[in-house]
Amino acid sequence: MDKIAVFCGASMGASDVYAQGAKSLGKELARQNITLVYGGASVGMMGAIANAVLEENGQAIGVMPGFLDEKEHTHQQLSELIVVDSMHERKAKMAELADGFIVMPGGAGTMEEFFEIFTWAQLGLHRKPFGLYNINQYYEPLVALFNHMAKERFLAEEHRTMALVDEDSHGLVKQLLQYNVPRETKTYISEEQT
């Protein structure tokens, strides 16, 4: 796995534990020689993970819509910066570049990015691993919702288990590296497109 896209917010959250988690993941990616692909900002969780990767001499690729430059403050020291026109283009470019996805704590935008990747995996539109980085047990309510969805038969069990979850950055990266797509997953694409 050469590149992992990390979805996260431009906010730091309510506790220092989130920034520490972002730094831990950034260092882990650099140690594993995995390039970070992320939203390109220098602030919040985005800035924390990018800075940690770069401080460990890792590679960080930012994908930033031009109109967000002032709000999210584009990181100026990245290995590569790709400027796009829209949020749709940002997500598409990140998905194209990445071999897997990690979702750190974030808000509505982070959830929207996660659910698109999750839905595409259910439909077999990609076969890439993705996981929730459960810093400070942030995603426990979401995991409980997935379990409820499965119990009520709105989410197939093989799809529920696609979303990997770990509170430890090393553990989550390891899960992504060892991921096997469930056999029951339908696919609408050829192997060459994955």
mmCIF file of C-alpha atoms in Angstrom:
data_model
loop_
_atom_site.group_PDB
_atom_site.id
_atom_site.type_symbol
_atom_site.label_atom_id
_atom_site.label_comp_id
_atom_site.label_asym_id
_atom_site.label_seq_id
_atom_site.Cartn_x
_atom_site.Cartn_y
_atom_site.Cartn_z
ATOM 1 C CA MET A 1 0.000 0.000 0.000
ATOM 2 C CA ASP A 2 1.670 3.192 -1.193
ATOM 3 C CA LYS A 3 -0.868 5.898 -0.345
ATOM 4 C CA ILE A 4 -3.593 6.301 2.278
ATOM 5 C CA ALA A 5 -6.168 9.083 2.088
ATOM 6 C CA VAL A 6 -7.064 10.481 5.487
ATOM 7 C CA PHE A 7 -10.355 12.314 5.925
ATOM 8 C CA CYS A 8 -10.454 14.743 8.848
ATOM 9 C CA GLY A 9 -11.527 18.216 9.803
ATOM 10 C CA ALA A 10 -10.026 21.689 9.857
ATOM 11 C CA SER A 11 -10.874 21.828 13.589
ATOM 12 C CA MET A 12 -8.787 20.431 16.462
ATOM 13 C CA GLY A 13 -11.752 19.224 18.511
ATOM 14 C CA ALA A 14 -12.435 19.714 22.217
ATOM 15 C CA SER A 15 -9.401 17.869 23.590
ATOM 16 C CA ASP A 16 -5.655 17.622 22.939
ATOM 17 C CA VAL A 17 -6.117 13.855 22.606
ATOM 18 C CA TYR A 18 -7.341 14.342 19.021
ATOM 19 C CA ALA A 19 -4.219 16.232 17.943
ATOM 20 C CA GLN A 20 -2.069 13.611 19.646
ATOM 21 C CA GLY A 21 -3.908 10.897 17.740
ATOM 22 C CA ALA A 22 -3.400 12.753 14.458
ATOM 23 C CA LYS A 23 0.324 13.077 15.169
ATOM 24 C CA SER A 24 0.549 9.389 16.042
ATOM 25 C CA LEU A 25 -1.082 8.409 12.753
ATOM 26 C CA GLY A 26 1.146 10.779 10.785
ATOM 27 C CA LYS A 27 4.270 9.259 12.326
ATOM 28 C CA GLU A 28 2.952 5.738 11.675
ATOM 29 C CA LEU A 29 2.348 6.484 7.992
ATOM 30 C CA ALA A 30 5.858 7.927 7.624
ATOM 31 C CA ARG A 31 7.391 4.908 9.425
ATOM 32 C CA GLN A 32 5.575 2.557 7.044
ATOM 33 C CA ASN A 33 6.649 4.627 3.989
ATOM 34 C CA ILE A 34 3.005 5.295 3.184
ATOM 35 C CA THR A 35 2.264 8.638 1.530
ATOM 36 C CA LEU A 36 -0.463 10.736 3.149
ATOM 37 C CA VAL A 37 -3.185 12.003 0.810
ATOM 38 C CA TYR A 38 -5.413 14.555 2.538
ATOM 39 C CA GLY A 39 -7.331 17.805 2.125
ATOM 40 C CA GLY A 40 -4.288 20.074 1.937
ATOM 41 C CA ALA A 41 -4.919 22.402 4.902
ATOM 42 C CA SER A 42 -2.420 23.600 7.497
ATOM 43 C CA VAL A 43 -4.979 23.939 10.308
ATOM 44 C CA GLY A 44 -6.862 21.593 12.620
ATOM 45 C CA MET A 45 -6.557 17.824 12.396
ATOM 46 C CA MET A 46 -5.474 18.193 8.773
ATOM 47 C CA GLY A 47 -2.500 20.330 9.707
ATOM 48 C CA ALA A 48 -1.571 18.104 12.654
ATOM 49 C CA ILE A 49 -1.325 14.931 10.586
ATOM 50 C CA ALA A 50 0.486 16.595 7.672
ATOM 51 C CA ASN A 51 3.040 18.198 9.988
ATOM 52 C CA ALA A 52 3.679 14.865 11.742
ATOM 53 C CA VAL A 53 4.271 13.100 8.410
ATOM 54 C CA LEU A 54 6.623 15.824 7.178
ATOM 55 C CA GLU A 55 8.541 15.978 10.484
ATOM 56 C CA GLU A 56 9.296 12.250 10.033
ATOM 57 C CA ASN A 57 10.519 12.896 6.458
ATOM 58 C CA GLY A 58 7.404 11.282 4.998
ATOM 59 C CA GLN A 59 5.447 12.341 1.931
ATOM 60 C CA ALA A 60 2.223 14.360 2.083
ATOM 61 C CA ILE A 61 0.019 15.170 -0.903
ATOM 62 C CA GLY A 62 -2.652 17.819 -0.392
ATOM 63 C CA VAL A 63 -5.774 18.176 -2.535
ATOM 64 C CA MET A 64 -7.299 21.609 -2.038
ATOM 65 C CA PRO A 65 -10.192 23.331 -3.788
ATOM 66 C CA GLY A 66 -9.021 26.831 -4.727
ATOM 67 C CA PHE A 67 -12.026 28.518 -3.092
ATOM 68 C CA LEU A 68 -11.126 27.031 0.329
ATOM 69 C CA ASP A 69 -7.583 28.405 0.390
ATOM 70 C CA GLU A 70 -8.398 31.315 2.717
ATOM 71 C CA LYS A 71 -10.709 29.341 5.029
ATOM 72 C CA GLU A 72 -8.573 26.210 5.444
ATOM 73 C CA HIS A 73 -5.153 27.838 4.875
ATOM 74 C CA THR A 74 -3.337 25.701 2.329
ATOM 75 C CA HIS A 75 -0.255 23.974 3.745
ATOM 76 C CA GLN A 76 2.854 25.491 2.147
ATOM 77 C CA GLN A 77 5.404 22.718 2.858
ATOM 78 C CA LEU A 78 3.722 19.706 1.266
ATOM 79 C CA SER A 79 5.498 17.195 -0.953
ATOM 80 C CA GLU A 80 2.834 17.940 -3.569
ATOM 81 C CA LEU A 81 -0.224 20.195 -3.741
ATOM 82 C CA ILE A 82 -3.027 19.552 -6.214
ATOM 83 C CA VAL A 83 -5.473 22.455 -6.625
ATOM 84 C CA VAL A 84 -8.945 21.520 -7.867
ATOM 85 C CA ASP A 85 -12.114 23.494 -8.574
ATOM 86 C CA SER A 86 -14.687 21.813 -6.334
ATOM 87 C CA MET A 87 -15.322 19.555 -3.364
ATOM 88 C CA HIS A 88 -16.446 16.815 -5.756
ATOM 89 C CA GLU A 89 -13.127 17.019 -7.583
ATOM 90 C CA ARG A 90 -11.247 16.946 -4.281
ATOM 91 C CA LYS A 91 -12.924 13.701 -3.196
ATOM 92 C CA ALA A 92 -12.543 12.125 -6.628
ATOM 93 C CA LYS A 93 -8.836 12.970 -6.791
ATOM 94 C CA MET A 94 -8.200 11.679 -3.261
ATOM 95 C CA ALA A 95 -10.058 8.438 -4.056
ATOM 96 C CA GLU A 96 -8.107 8.042 -7.297
ATOM 97 C CA LEU A 97 -4.729 8.525 -5.594
ATOM 98 C CA ALA A 98 -5.385 6.381 -2.506
ATOM 99 C CA ASP A 99 -4.914 2.666 -1.949
ATOM 100 C CA GLY A 100 -6.934 2.858 1.274
ATOM 101 C CA PHE A 101 -8.755 5.330 3.526
ATOM 102 C CA ILE A 102 -8.666 6.351 7.183
ATOM 103 C CA VAL A 103 -11.301 8.548 8.791
ATOM 104 C CA MET A 104 -10.190 10.552 11.824
ATOM 105 C CA PRO A 105 -12.647 12.373 14.105
ATOM 106 C CA GLY A 106 -14.400 15.180 12.264
ATOM 107 C CA GLY A 107 -17.730 16.770 11.526
ATOM 108 C CA ALA A 108 -20.358 16.589 8.800
ATOM 109 C CA GLY A 109 -17.861 16.965 5.948
ATOM 110 C CA THR A 110 -15.717 14.126 7.266
ATOM 111 C CA MET A 111 -18.816 11.938 7.641
ATOM 112 C CA GLU A 112 -19.924 12.757 4.094
ATOM 113 C CA GLU A 113 -16.509 11.687 2.761
ATOM 114 C CA PHE A 114 -16.590 8.489 4.813
ATOM 115 C CA PHE A 115 -20.096 7.466 3.796
ATOM 116 C CA GLU A 116 -19.350 7.954 0.119
ATOM 117 C CA ILE A 117 -16.330 5.637 0.368
ATOM 118 C CA PHE A 118 -18.371 3.141 2.421
ATOM 119 C CA THR A 119 -21.252 3.181 -0.080
ATOM 120 C CA TRP A 120 -18.908 2.758 -3.050
ATOM 121 C CA ALA A 121 -17.333 -0.260 -1.308
ATOM 122 C CA GLN A 122 -20.761 -1.834 -0.698
ATOM 123 C CA LEU A 123 -21.553 -1.434 -4.398
ATOM 124 C CA GLY A 124 -18.200 -2.866 -5.433
ATOM 125 C CA LEU A 125 -17.124 0.394 -7.071
ATOM 126 C CA HIS A 126 -13.803 0.065 -5.262
ATOM 127 C CA ARG A 127 -12.087 -2.724 -3.342
ATOM 128 C CA LYS A 128 -9.890 -0.549 -1.134
ATOM 129 C CA PRO A 129 -9.803 -0.902 2.668
ATOM 130 C CA PHE A 130 -11.144 1.853 4.901
ATOM 131 C CA GLY A 131 -11.251 2.367 8.628
ATOM 132 C CA LEU A 132 -12.367 4.611 11.453
ATOM 133 C CA TYR A 133 -9.564 5.902 13.676
ATOM 134 C CA ASN A 134 -11.473 5.760 16.949
ATOM 135 C CA ILE A 135 -9.481 8.344 18.924
ATOM 136 C CA ASN A 136 -10.982 8.878 22.379
ATOM 137 C CA GLN A 137 -13.748 6.417 21.379
ATOM 138 C CA TYR A 138 -15.138 9.139 19.135
ATOM 139 C CA TYR A 139 -16.800 6.690 16.760
ATOM 140 C CA GLU A 140 -18.457 4.428 19.348
ATOM 141 C CA PRO A 141 -21.935 5.906 18.642
ATOM 142 C CA LEU A 142 -21.430 5.328 14.901
ATOM 143 C CA VAL A 143 -20.266 1.738 15.433
ATOM 144 C CA ALA A 144 -23.358 1.179 17.610
ATOM 145 C CA LEU A 145 -25.503 2.576 14.787
ATOM 146 C CA PHE A 146 -23.891 0.176 12.288
ATOM 147 C CA ASN A 147 -24.650 -2.717 14.641
ATOM 148 C CA HIS A 148 -28.248 -1.510 14.925
ATOM 149 C CA MET A 149 -28.524 -1.195 11.124
ATOM 150 C CA ALA A 150 -27.283 -4.771 10.752
ATOM 151 C CA LYS A 151 -29.652 -6.057 13.446
ATOM 152 C CA GLU A 152 -32.585 -4.353 11.714
ATOM 153 C CA ARG A 153 -31.385 -5.702 8.336
ATOM 154 C CA PHE A 154 -30.684 -2.373 6.685
ATOM 155 C CA LEU A 155 -26.958 -3.178 6.521
ATOM 156 C CA ALA A 156 -25.651 -6.597 5.499
ATOM 157 C CA GLU A 157 -23.257 -8.181 7.985
ATOM 158 C CA GLU A 158 -20.504 -8.528 5.371
ATOM 159 C CA HIS A 159 -20.809 -4.795 4.710
ATOM 160 C CA ARG A 160 -20.840 -3.866 8.397
ATOM 161 C CA THR A 161 -17.480 -5.572 8.858
ATOM 162 C CA MET A 162 -15.937 -3.675 5.932
ATOM 163 C CA ALA A 163 -15.542 -0.589 8.138
ATOM 164 C CA LEU A 164 -12.422 -1.361 10.165
ATOM 165 C CA VAL A 165 -12.171 0.275 13.604
ATOM 166 C CA ASP A 166 -9.201 0.798 15.923
ATOM 167 C CA GLU A 167 -8.184 3.231 18.672
ATOM 168 C CA ASP A 168 -4.488 2.686 17.899
ATOM 169 C CA SER A 169 -2.839 4.152 14.793
ATOM 170 C CA HIS A 170 -0.465 1.206 14.347
ATOM 171 C CA GLY A 171 -3.310 -1.273 14.770
ATOM 172 C CA LEU A 172 -5.519 0.501 12.237
ATOM 173 C CA VAL A 173 -2.789 0.752 9.591
ATOM 174 C CA LYS A 174 -2.005 -2.936 10.154
ATOM 175 C CA GLN A 175 -5.687 -3.815 9.610
ATOM 176 C CA LEU A 176 -5.723 -1.874 6.341
ATOM 177 C CA LEU A 177 -2.564 -3.607 5.139
ATOM 178 C CA GLN A 178 -4.050 -7.047 5.910
ATOM 179 C CA TYR A 179 -7.556 -6.353 4.571
ATOM 180 C CA ASN A 180 -9.334 -8.854 2.324
ATOM 181 C CA VAL A 181 -12.534 -7.858 0.520
ATOM 182 C CA PRO A 182 -15.503 -9.992 1.676
ATOM 183 C CA ARG A 183 -16.330 -12.652 -0.930
ATOM 184 C CA GLU A 184 -20.018 -11.767 -0.827
ATOM 185 C CA THR A 185 -19.381 -8.206 -1.997
ATOM 186 C CA LYS A 186 -20.872 -7.489 -5.399
ATOM 187 C CA THR A 187 -18.760 -5.782 -7.990
ATOM 188 C CA TYR A 188 -19.609 -3.688 -11.016
ATOM 189 C CA ILE A 189 -16.028 -3.078 -12.096
ATOM 190 C CA SER A 190 -13.207 -5.125 -13.513
ATOM 191 C CA GLU A 191 -10.031 -5.930 -11.539
ATOM 192 C CA GLU A 192 -8.093 -3.430 -13.698
ATOM 193 C CA GLN A 193 -10.260 -0.558 -12.399
ATOM 194 C CA THR A 194 -9.579 -1.211 -8.684
#
